[in-house]
N, C-alpha and C. Protein backbone atom coordinates (compact mmCIF):
# COMPACT_ATOMS: atom_id res chain seq x y z
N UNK A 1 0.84 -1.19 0.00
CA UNK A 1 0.00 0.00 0.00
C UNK A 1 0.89 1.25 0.00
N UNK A 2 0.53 2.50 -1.15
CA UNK A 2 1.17 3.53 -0.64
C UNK A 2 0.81 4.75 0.30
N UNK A 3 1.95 5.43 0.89
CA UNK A 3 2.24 6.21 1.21
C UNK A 3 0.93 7.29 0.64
N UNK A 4 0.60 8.32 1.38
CA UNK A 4 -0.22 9.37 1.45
C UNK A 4 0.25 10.48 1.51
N UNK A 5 1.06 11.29 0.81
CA UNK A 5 1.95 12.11 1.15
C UNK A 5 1.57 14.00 0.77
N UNK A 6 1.75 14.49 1.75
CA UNK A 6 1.12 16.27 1.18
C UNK A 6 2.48 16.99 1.54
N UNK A 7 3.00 17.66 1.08
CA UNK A 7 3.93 18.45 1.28
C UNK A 7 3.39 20.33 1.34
N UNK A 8 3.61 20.83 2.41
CA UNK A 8 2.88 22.05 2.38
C UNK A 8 3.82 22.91 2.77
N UNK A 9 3.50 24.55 2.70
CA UNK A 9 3.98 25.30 3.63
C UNK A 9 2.54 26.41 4.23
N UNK A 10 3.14 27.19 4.74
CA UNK A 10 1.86 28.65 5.03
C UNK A 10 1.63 28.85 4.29
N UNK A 11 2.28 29.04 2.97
CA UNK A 11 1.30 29.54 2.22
C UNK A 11 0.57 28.89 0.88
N UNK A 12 1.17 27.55 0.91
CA UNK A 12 0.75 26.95 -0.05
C UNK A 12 0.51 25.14 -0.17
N UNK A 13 -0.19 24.71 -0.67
CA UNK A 13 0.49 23.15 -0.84
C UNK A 13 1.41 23.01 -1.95
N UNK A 14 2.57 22.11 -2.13
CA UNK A 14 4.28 22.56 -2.92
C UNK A 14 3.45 21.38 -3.82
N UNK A 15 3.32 19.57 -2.84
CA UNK A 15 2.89 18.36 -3.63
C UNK A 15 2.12 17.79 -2.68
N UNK A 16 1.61 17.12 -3.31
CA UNK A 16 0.69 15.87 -2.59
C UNK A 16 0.18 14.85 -3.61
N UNK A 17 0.45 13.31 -3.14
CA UNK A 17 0.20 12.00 -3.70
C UNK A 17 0.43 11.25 -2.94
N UNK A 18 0.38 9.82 -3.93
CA UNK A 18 0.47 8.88 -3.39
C UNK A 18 2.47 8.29 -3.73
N UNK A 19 2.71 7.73 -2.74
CA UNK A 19 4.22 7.78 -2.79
C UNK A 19 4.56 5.95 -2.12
N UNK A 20 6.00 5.44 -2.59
CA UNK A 20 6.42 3.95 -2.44
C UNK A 20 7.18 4.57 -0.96
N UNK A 21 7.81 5.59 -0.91
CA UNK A 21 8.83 6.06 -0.50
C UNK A 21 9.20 7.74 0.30
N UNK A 22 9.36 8.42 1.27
CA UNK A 22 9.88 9.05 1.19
C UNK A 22 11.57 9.35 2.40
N UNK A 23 12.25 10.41 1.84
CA UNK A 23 13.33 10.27 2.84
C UNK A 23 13.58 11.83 2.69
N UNK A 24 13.60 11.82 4.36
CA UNK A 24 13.68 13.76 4.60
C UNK A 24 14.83 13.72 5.58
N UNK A 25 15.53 14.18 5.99
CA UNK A 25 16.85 15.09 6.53
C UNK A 25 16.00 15.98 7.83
N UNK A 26 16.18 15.56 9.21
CA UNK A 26 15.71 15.61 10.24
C UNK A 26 16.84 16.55 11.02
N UNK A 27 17.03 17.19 12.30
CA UNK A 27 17.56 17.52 12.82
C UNK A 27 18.69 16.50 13.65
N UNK A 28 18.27 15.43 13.33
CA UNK A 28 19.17 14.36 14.44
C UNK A 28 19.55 13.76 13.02
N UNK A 29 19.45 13.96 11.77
CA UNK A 29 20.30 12.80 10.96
C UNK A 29 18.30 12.22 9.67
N UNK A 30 19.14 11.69 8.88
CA UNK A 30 18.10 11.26 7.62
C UNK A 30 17.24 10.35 8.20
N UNK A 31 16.03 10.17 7.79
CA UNK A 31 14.97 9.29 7.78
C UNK A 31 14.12 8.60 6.60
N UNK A 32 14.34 7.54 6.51
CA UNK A 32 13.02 7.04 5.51
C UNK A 32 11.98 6.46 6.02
N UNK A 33 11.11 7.01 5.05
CA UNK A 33 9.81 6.42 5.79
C UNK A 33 8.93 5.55 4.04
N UNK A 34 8.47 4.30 4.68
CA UNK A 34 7.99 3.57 3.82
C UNK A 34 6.25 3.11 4.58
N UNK A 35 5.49 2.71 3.84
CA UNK A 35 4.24 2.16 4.00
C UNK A 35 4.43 1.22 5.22
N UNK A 36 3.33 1.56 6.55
CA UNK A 36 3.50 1.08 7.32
C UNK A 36 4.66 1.49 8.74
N UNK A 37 4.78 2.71 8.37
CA UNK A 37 5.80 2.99 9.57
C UNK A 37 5.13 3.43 10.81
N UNK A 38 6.09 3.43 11.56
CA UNK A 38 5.14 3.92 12.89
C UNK A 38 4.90 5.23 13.19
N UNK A 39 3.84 5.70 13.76
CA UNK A 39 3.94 7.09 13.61
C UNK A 39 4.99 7.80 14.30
N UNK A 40 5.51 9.04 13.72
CA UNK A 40 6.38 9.75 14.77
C UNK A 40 6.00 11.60 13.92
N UNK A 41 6.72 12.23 14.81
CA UNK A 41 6.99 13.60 14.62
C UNK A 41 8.54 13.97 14.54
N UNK A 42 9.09 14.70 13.53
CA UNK A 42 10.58 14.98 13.62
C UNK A 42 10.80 16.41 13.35
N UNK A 43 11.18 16.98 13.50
CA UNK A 43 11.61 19.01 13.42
C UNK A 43 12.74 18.32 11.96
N UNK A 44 12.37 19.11 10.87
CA UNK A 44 13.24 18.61 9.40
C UNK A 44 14.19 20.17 9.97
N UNK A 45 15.45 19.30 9.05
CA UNK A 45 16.54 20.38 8.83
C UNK A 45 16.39 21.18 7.82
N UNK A 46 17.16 22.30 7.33
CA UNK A 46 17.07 22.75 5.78
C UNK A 46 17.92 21.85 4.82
N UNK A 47 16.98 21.05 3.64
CA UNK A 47 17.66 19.89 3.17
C UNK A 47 16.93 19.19 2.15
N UNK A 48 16.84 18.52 1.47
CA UNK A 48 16.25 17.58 0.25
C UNK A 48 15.57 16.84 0.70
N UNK A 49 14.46 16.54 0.87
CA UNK A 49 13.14 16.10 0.44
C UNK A 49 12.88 15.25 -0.82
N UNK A 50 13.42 13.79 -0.61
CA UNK A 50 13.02 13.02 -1.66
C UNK A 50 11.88 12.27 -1.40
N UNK A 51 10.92 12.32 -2.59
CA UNK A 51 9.32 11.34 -2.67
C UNK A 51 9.79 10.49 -3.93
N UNK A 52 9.84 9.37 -3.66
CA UNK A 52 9.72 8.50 -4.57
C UNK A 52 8.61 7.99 -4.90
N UNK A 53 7.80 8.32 -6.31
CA UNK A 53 6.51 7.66 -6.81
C UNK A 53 6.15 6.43 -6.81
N UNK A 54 4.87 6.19 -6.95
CA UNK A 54 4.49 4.66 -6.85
C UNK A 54 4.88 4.17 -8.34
N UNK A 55 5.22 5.08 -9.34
CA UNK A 55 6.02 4.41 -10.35
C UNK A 55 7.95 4.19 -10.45
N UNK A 56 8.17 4.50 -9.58
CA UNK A 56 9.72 4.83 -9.26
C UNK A 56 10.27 5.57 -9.36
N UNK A 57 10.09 7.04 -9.84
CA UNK A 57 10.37 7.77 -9.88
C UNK A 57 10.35 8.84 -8.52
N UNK A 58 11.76 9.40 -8.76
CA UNK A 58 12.40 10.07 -7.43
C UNK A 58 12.12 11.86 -7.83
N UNK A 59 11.13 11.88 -6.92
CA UNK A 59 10.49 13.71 -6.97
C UNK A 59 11.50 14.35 -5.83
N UNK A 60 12.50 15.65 -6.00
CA UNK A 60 13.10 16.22 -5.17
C UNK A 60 12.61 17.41 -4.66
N UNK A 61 12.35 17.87 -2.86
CA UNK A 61 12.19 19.14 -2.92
C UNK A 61 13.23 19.96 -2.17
N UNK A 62 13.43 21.30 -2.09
CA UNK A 62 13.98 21.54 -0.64
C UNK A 62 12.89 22.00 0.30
N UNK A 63 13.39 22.30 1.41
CA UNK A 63 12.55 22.61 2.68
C UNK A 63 13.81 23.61 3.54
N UNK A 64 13.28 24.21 4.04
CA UNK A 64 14.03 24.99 4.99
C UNK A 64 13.46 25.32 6.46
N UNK A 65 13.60 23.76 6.81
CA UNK A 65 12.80 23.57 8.01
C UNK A 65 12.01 23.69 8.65
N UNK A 66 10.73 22.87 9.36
CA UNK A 66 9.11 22.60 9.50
C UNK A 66 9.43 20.81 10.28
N UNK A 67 8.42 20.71 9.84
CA UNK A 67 8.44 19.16 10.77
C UNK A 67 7.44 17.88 9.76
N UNK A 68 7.98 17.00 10.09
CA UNK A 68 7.77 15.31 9.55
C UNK A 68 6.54 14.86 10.17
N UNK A 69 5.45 14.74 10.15
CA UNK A 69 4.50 13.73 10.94
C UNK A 69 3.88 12.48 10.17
N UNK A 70 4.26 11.92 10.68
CA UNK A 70 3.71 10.53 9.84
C UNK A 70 2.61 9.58 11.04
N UNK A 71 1.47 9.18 9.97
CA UNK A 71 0.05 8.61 11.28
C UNK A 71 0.13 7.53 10.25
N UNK A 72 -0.60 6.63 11.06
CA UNK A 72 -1.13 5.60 10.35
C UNK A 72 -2.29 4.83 10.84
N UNK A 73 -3.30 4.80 10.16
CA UNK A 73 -4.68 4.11 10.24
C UNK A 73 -5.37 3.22 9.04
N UNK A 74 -5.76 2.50 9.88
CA UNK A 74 -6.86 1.91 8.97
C UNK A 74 -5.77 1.34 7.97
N UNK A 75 -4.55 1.09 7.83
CA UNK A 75 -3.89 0.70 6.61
C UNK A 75 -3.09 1.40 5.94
N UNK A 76 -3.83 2.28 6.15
CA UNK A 76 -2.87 3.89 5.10
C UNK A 76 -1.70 4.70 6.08
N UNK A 77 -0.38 4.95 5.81
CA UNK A 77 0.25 5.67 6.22
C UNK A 77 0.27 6.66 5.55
N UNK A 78 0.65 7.85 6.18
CA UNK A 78 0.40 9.07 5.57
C UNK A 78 1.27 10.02 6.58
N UNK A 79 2.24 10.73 5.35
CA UNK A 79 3.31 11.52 5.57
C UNK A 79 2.57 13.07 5.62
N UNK A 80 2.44 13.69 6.26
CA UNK A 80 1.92 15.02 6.39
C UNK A 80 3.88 15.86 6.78
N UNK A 81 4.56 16.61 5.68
CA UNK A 81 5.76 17.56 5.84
C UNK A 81 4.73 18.86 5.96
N UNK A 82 5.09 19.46 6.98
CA UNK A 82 4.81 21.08 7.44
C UNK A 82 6.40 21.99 7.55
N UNK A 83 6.71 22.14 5.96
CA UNK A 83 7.77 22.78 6.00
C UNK A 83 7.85 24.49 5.79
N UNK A 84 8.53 25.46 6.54
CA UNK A 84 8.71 26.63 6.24
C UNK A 84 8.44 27.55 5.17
N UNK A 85 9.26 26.68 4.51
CA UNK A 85 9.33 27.08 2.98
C UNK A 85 9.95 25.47 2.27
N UNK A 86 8.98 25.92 0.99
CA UNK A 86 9.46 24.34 0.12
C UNK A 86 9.39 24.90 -1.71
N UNK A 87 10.20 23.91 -2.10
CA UNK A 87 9.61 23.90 -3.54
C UNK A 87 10.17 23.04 -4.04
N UNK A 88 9.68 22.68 -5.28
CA UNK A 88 10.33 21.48 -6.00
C UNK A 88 11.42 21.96 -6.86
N UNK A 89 12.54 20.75 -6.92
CA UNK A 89 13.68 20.89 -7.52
C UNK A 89 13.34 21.50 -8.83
N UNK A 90 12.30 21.17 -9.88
CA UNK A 90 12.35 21.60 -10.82
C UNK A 90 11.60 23.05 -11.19
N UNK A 91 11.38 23.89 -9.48
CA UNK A 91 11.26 25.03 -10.08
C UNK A 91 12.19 26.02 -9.48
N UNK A 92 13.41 25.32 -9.31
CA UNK A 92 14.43 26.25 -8.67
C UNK A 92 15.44 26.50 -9.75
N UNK A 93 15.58 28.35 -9.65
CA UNK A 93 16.24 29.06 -10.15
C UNK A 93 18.16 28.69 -9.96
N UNK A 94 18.33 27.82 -10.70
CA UNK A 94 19.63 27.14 -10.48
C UNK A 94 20.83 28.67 -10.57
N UNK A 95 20.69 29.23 -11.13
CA UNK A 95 21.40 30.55 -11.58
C UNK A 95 21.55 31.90 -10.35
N UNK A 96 20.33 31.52 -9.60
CA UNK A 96 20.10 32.54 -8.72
C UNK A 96 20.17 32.19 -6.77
N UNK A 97 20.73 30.36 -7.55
CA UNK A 97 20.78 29.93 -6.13
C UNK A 97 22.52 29.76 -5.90
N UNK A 98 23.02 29.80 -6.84
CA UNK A 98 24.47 29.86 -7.15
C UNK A 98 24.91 31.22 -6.98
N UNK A 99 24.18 32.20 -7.24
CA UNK A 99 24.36 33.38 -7.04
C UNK A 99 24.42 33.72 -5.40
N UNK A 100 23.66 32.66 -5.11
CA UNK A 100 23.33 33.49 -3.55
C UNK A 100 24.40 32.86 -2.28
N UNK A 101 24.73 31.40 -3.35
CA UNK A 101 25.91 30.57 -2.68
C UNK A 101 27.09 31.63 -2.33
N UNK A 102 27.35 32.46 -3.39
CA UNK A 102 28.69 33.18 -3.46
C UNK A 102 28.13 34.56 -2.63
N UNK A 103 26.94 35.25 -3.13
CA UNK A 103 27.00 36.18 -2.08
C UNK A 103 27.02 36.03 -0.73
N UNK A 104 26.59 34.76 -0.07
CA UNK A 104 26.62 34.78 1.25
C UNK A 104 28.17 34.15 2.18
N UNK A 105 28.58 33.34 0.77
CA UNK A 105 30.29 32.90 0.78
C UNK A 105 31.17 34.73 1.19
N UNK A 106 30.75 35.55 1.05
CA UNK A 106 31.24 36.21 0.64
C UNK A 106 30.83 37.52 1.97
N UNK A 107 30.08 37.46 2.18
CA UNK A 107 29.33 37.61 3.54
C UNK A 107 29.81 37.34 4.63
N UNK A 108 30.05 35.46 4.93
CA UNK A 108 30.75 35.56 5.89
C UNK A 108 32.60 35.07 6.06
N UNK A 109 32.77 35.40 4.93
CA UNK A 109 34.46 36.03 4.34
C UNK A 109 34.91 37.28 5.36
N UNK A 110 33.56 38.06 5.55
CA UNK A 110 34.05 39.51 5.75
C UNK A 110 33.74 39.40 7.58
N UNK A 111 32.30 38.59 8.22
CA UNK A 111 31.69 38.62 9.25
C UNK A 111 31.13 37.30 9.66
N UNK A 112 31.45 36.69 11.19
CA UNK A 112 30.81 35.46 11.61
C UNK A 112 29.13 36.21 11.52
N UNK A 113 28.46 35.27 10.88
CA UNK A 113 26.42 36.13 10.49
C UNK A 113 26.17 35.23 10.54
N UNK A 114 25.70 34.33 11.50
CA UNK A 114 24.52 33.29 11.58
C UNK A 114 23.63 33.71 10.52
N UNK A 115 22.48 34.87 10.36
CA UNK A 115 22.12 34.47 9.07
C UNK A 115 22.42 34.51 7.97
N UNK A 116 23.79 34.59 7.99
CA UNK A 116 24.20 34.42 6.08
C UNK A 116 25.02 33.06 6.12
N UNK A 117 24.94 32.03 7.39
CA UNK A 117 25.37 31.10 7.60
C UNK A 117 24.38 30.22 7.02
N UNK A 118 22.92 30.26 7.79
CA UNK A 118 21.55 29.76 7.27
C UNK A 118 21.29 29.99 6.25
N UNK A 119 21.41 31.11 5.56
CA UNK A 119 21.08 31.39 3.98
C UNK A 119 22.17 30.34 3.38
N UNK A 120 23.36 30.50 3.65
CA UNK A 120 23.92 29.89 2.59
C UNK A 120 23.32 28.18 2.58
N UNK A 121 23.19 27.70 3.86
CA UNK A 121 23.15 26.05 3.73
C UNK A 121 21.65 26.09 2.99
N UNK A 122 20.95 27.20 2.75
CA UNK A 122 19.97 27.40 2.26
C UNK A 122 19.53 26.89 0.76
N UNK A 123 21.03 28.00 0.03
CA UNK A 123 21.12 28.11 -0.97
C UNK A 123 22.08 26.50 -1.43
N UNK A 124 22.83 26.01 -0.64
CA UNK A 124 23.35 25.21 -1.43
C UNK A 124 22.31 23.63 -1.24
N UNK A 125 21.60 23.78 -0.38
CA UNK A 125 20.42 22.62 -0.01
C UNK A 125 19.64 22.81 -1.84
N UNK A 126 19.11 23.83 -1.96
CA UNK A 126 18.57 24.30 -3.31
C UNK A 126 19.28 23.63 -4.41
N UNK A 127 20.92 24.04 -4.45
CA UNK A 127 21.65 23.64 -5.69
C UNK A 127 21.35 22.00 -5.72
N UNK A 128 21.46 21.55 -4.29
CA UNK A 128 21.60 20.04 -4.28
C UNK A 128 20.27 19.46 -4.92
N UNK A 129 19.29 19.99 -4.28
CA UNK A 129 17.66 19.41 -5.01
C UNK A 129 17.87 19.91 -6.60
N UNK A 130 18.55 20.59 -6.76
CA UNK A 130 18.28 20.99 -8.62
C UNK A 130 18.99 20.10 -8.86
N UNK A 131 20.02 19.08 -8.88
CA UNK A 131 20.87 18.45 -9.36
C UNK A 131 20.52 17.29 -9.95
């Protein structure tokens, strides 16, 4: 049986289907979750978001951290991601996330900036889902 999977943020839903597979990047280290898992809750890192389809195919997103809940009833497991911000690999501006790699490289060249620390793992989490 598959997976039930919605991927959201505040302001939008990013995906939602049915999925064999998914594996998200947690604050303590990676997780997969397959049909039938037990439920849990995890705080996601900023990081790639892979859904693998019930045809095999591997859907990438990023996230920049939100949380994992996975329930299961009646048969059906179902991945509910409540991430920050999300989008799918294939609508990321590969040009402008490379851009932002170096401006924030460059950022903290000059100053220790926690947030141009977070931006950057931001931006290169991005490059990685475009890849």
């Amino acid at each position: 049986m598959a997976l039930q999977v919605s991927l959201v943020t505040p302001d939008r839903e990013v995906w939602e289907g049915p999925a064999a597979e998914v594996v998200a990047r947690g604050t303590e280290g990676e997780v997969g979750i397959l049909s039938g898992h037990a439920p849990m809750l995890i705080r996601l890192a900023i990081g790639v978001l892979r859904i693998k389809t019930e045809e095999g195919a591997w859907r990438s997103a990023v996230v920049d951290g939100g949380f994992l809940h996975v329930t299961s009833a009646e048969g059906t497991t179902r991945v509910d991601v409540l991430a920050t911000h999300a989008e799918m690999a294939d609508q990321i501006d590969r040009r402008a996330a490379e851009a932002r790699v170096e401006e924030m490289k460059a950022r903290l060249a000059k100053t220790e900036d926690v947030g141009a620390r977070a931006e950057l793992a931001k931006a290169l989490a991005r490059l990685d889902a475009a890849d």
